[in-house]
Short mmCIF file of C-alpha atoms in Angstrom, two decimals:
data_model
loop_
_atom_site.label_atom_id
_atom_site.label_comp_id
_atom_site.label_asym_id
_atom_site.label_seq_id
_atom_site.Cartn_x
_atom_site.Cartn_y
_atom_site.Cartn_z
CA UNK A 57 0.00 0.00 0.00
CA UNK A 58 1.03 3.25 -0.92
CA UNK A 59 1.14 6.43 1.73
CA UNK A 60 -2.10 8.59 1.81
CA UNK A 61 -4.18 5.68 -0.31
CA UNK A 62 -7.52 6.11 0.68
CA UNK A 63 -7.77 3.92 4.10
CA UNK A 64 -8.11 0.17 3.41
CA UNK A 65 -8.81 -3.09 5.98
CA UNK A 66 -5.28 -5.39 5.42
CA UNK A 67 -6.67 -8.96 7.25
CA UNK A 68 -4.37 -11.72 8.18
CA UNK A 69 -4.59 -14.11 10.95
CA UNK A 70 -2.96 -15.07 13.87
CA UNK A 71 -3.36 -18.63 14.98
CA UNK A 72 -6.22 -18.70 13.22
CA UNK A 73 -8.11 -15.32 14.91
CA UNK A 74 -8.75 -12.22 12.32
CA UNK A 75 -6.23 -9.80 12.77
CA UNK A 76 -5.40 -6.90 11.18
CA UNK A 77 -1.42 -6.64 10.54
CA UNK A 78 0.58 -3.37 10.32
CA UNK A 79 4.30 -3.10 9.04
CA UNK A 80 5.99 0.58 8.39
CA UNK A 81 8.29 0.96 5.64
CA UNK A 82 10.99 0.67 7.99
CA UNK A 83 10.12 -3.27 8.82
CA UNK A 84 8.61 -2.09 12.68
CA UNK A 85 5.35 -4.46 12.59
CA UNK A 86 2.38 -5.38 15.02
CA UNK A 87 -0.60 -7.30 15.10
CA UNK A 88 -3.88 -6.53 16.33
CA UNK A 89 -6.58 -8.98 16.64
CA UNK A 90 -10.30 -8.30 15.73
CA UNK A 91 -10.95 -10.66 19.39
CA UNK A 92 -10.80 -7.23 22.06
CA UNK A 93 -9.04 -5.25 19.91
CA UNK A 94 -6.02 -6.97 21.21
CA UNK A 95 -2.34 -5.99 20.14
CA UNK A 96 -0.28 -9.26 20.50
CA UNK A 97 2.88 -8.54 18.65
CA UNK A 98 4.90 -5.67 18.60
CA UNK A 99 8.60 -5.76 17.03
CA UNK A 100 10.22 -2.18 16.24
CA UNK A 101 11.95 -2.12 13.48
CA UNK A 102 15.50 -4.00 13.70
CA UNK A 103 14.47 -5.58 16.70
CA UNK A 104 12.92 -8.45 18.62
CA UNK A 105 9.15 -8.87 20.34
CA UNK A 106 8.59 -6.54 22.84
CA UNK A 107 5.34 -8.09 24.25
CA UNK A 108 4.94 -11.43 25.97
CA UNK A 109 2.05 -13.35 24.94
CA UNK A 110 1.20 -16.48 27.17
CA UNK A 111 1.89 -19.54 25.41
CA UNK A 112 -1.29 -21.01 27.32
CA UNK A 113 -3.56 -17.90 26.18
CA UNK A 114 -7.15 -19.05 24.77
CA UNK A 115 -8.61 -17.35 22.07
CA UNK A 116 -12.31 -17.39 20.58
CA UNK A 117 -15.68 -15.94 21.61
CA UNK A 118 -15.57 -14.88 25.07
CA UNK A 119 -11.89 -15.60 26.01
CA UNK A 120 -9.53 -13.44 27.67
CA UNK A 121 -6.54 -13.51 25.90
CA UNK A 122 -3.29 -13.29 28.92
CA UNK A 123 -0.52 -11.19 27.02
CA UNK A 124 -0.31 -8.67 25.16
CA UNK A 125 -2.22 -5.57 25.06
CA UNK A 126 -6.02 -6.09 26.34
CA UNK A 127 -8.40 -3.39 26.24
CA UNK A 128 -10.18 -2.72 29.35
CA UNK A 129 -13.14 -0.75 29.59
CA UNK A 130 -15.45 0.19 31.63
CA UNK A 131 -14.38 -1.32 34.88
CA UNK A 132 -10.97 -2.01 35.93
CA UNK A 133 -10.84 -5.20 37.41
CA UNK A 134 -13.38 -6.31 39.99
CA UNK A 135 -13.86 -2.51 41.25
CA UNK A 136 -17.75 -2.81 40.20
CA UNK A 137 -20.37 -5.46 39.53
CA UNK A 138 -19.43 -6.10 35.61
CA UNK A 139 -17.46 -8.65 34.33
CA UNK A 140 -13.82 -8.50 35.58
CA UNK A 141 -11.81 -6.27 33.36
CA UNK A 142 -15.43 -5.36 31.64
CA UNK A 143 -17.08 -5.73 28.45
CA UNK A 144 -15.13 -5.24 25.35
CA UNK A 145 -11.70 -7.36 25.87
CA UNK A 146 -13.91 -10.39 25.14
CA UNK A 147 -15.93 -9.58 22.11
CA UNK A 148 -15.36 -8.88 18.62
CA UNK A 149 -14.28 -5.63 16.85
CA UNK A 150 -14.29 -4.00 13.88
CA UNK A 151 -11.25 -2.93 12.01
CA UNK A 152 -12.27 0.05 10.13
CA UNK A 153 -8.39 1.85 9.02
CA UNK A 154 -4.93 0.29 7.84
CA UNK A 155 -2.96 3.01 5.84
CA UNK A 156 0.83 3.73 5.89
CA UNK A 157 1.39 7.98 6.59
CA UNK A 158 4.51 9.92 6.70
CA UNK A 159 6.33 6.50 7.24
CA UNK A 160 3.73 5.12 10.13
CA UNK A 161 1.81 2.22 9.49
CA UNK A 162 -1.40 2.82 11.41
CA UNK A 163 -4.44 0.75 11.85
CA UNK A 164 -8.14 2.14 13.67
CA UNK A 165 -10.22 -0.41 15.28
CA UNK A 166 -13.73 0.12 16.45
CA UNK A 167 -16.39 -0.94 18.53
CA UNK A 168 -19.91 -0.25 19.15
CA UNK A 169 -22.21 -1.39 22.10
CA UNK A 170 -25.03 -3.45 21.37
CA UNK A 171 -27.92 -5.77 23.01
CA UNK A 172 -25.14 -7.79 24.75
CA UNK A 173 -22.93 -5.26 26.08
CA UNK A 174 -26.17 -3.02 27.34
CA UNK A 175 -27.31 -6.43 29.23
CA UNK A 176 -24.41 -5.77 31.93
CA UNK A 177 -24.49 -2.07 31.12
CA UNK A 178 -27.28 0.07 30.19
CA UNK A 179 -24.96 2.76 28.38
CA UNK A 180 -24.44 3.92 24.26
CA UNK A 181 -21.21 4.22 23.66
CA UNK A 182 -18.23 3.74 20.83
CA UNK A 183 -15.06 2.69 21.07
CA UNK A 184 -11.68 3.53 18.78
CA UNK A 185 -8.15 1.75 19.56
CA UNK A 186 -5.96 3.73 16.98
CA UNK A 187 -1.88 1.92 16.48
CA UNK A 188 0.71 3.54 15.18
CA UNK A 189 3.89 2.24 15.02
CA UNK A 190 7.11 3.63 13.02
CA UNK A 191 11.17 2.71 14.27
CA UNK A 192 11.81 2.20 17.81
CA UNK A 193 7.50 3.74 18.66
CA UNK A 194 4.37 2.10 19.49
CA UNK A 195 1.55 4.47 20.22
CA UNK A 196 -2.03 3.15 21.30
CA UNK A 197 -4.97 5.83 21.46
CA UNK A 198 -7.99 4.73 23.31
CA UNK A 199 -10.81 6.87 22.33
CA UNK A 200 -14.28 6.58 24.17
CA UNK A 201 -17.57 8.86 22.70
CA UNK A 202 -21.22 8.71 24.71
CA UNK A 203 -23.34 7.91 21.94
CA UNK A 204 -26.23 8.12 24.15
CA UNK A 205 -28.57 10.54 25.72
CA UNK A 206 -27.36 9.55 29.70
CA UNK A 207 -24.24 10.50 31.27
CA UNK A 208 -22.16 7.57 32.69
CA UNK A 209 -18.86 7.05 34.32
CA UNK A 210 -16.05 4.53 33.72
CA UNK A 211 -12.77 3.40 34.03
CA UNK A 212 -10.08 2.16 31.75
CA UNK A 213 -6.35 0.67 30.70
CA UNK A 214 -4.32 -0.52 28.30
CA UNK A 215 -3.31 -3.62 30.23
CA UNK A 216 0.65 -3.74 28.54
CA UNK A 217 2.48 -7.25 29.04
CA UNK A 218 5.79 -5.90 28.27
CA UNK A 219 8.22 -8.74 28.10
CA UNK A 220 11.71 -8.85 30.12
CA UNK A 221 14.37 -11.17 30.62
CA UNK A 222 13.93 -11.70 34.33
CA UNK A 223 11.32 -8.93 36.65
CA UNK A 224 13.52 -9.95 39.53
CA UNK A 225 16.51 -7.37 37.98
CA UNK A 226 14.84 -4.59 36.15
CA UNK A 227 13.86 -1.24 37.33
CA UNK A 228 11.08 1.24 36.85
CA UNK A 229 12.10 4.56 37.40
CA UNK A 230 10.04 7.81 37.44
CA UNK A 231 7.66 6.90 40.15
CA UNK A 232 8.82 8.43 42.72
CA UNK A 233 6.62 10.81 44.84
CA UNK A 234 3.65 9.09 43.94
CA UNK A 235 0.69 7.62 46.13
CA UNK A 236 0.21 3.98 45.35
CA UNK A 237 -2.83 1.44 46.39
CA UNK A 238 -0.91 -2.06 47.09
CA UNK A 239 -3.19 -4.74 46.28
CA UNK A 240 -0.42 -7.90 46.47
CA UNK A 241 -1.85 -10.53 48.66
CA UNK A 242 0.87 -10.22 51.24
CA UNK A 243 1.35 -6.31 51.31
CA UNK A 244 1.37 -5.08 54.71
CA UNK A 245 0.15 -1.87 53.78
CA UNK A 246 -2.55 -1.05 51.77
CA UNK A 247 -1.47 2.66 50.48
CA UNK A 248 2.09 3.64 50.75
CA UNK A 249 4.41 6.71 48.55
CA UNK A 250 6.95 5.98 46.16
CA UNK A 251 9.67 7.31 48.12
CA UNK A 252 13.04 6.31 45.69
CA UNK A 253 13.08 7.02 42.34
CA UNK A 254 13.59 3.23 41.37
CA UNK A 255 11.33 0.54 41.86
CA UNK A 256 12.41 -2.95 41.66
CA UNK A 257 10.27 -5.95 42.25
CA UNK A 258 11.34 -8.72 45.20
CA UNK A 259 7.96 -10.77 45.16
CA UNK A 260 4.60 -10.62 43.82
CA UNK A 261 3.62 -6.91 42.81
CA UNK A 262 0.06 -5.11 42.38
CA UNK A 263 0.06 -1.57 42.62
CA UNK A 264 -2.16 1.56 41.07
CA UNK A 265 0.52 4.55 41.16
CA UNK A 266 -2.26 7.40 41.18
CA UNK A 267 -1.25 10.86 39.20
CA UNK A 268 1.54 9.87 37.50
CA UNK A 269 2.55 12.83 35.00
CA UNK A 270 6.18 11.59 34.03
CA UNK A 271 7.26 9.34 31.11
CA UNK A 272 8.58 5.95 33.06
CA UNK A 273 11.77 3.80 32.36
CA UNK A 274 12.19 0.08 32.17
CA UNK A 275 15.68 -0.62 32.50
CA UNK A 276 17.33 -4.18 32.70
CA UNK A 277 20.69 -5.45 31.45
CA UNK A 278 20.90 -5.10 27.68
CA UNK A 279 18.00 -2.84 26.76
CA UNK A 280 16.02 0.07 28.08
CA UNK A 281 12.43 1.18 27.49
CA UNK A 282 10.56 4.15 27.76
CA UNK A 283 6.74 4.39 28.87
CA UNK A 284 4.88 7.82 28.21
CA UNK A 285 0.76 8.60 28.72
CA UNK A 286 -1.74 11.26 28.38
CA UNK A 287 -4.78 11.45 29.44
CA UNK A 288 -4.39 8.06 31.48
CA UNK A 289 -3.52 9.50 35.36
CA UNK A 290 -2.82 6.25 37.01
CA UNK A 291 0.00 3.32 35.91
CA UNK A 292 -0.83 -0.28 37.25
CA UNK A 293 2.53 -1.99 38.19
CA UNK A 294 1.76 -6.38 37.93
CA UNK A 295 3.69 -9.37 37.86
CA UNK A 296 2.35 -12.33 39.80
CA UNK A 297 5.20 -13.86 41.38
CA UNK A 298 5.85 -17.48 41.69
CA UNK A 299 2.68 -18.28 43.87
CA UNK A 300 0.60 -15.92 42.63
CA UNK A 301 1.49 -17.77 38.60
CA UNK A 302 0.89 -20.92 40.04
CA UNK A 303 -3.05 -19.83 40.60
CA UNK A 304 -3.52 -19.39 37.30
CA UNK A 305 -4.60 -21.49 34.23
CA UNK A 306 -3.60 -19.44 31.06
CA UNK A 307 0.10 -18.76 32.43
CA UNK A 308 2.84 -21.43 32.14
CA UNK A 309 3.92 -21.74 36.07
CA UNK A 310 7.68 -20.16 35.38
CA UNK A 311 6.61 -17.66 32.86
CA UNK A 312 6.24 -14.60 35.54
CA UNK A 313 9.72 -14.27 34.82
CA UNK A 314 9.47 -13.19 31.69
CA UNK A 315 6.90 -10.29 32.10
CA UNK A 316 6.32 -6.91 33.79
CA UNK A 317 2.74 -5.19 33.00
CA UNK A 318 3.06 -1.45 33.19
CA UNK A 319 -0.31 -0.33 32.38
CA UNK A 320 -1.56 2.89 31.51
CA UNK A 321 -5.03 3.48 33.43
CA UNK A 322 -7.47 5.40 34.77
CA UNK A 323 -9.10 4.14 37.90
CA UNK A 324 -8.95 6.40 40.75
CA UNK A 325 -11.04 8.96 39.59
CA UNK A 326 -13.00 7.38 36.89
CA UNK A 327 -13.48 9.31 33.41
CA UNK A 328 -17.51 11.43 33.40
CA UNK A 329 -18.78 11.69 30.41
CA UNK A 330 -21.48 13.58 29.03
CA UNK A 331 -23.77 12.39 26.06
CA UNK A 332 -22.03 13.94 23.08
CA UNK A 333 -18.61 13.53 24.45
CA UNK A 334 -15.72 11.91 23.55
CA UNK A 335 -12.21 11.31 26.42
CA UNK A 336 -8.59 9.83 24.92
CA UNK A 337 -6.00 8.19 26.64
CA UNK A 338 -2.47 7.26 25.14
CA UNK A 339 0.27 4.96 25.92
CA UNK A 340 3.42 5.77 24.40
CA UNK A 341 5.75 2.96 24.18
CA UNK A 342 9.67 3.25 22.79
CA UNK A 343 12.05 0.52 22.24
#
């Protein structure tokens, strides 16, 4: 495809879901699947996979796929009575752009409530995941419009598996001075502050960093990422641990060593929205 085409839907698969793959002139690629809107591959260009993807994921109508890049919307976790992680990480989208631009290959996903979705919550709404990826960049745009005549309220993420050699000997830096809620099984204390400037993980982690309004950096031997958002306030800081991997089905018992999620999110003040109005939140991820 040339640049500036008018838009047009490239479909492949991937392991046998729909997906819709991207690839900039420069050979940086990703694929999104139709399933959640889920980005499960992202390689910059003259480099290696920067997302894990569980080898024990399940895929198909109503699955939760563990890896990657899920989609969460409008309920973070079990902080409400719908379906953990809420409604749209399970259900189909539509890919509706794929067109290279000034050397970015970007692809627009959407999706639109419907009888099923207003079963668990009673709310018009639309939904656009926008990826753009070009050298060493990944961006991901969530975009969230009220289609309907009631206000409502909600929360979000972009749930990022980013995958490391071993979470035991990286560091996070640029948290520091920020309130956290610890939600690890063992913590001792349920809200704390990011007093250092580097966070390193000795166990099981679960944290909400609330108002963070600094890019972040993953560091561990041999490479070095950076982790930017707007319009998301909060990061979400989770790696199971041993025991906590154990516990569940769609992870390989020893592969908590070979993730950190760092996810951009808003939860602690969830987003109002008016009818008529449209919020967006970006992740900005760099190799």
């Amino acid at each position: 495809m040339s640049e500036d085409l008018n838009p047009a839907v490239v479909l492949g698969s991937f392991l046998g879901q729909p997906a819709l793959r991207l690839r900039a002139p420069d050979g940086a690629s990703a694929t999104v699947l139709l399933h959640g809107g889920h980005v499960v591959s992202w390689i910059p260009a003259g480099g290696e996979e920067q997302l894990y993807l569980s080898p024990s994921a399940n895929y198909g109508a109503g699955a939760a796929i563990r890896g990657g890049v899920p989609v969460i919307f409008p309920q973070f976790n079990e902080r409400g009575p719908l379906p953990r992680h809420g409604l749209v990480r399970t259900r189909s989208w539509q890919a509706t752009e794929s067109v290279l631009r000034a050397g970015h290959a970007i692809g627009v996903l959407r999706f639109t409530d419907d009888i099923a979705t207003r079963v668990h919550w009673p709310y018009r709404f639309e939904l656009e995941l926008t990826v753009s990826l070009a050298g060493k960049e990944l961006d991901l745009e969530l975009a969230v419009t009220n289609t309907g005549d009631k206000p409502f309220s909600f929360q979000a993420a972009l749930h990022t598996y980013l995958r490391c050699i071993d979470p035991t000997k990286l560091q996070v830096e640029g948290l520091q001075g920020c309130d956290f809620e610890d939600n690890a099984p063992d913590a001792t204390h349920k809200t704390g502050q990011q007093w250092g400037d580097v966070l390193t993980l000795a166990g099981p982690i679960d944290r909400v960093y609330r108002q963070v309004n600094r890019a972040l950096t993953l560091r561990e031997i041999g490479r070095k990422a950076s982790i930017a958002m707007q319009g998301f306030d909060d990061v979400v800081i989770w790696n199971p641990g041993e025991s906590g991997a154990a516990k569940i089905a769609d992870l390989p018992d020893d592969d908590w060593q070979h993730f950190l999620c760092i996810e951009a999110a808003r939860i602690a003040e969830p987003v109002q929205l008016a009818p008529g109005e449209e919020w967006a939140g970006m992740q900005h991820l760099r190799a």
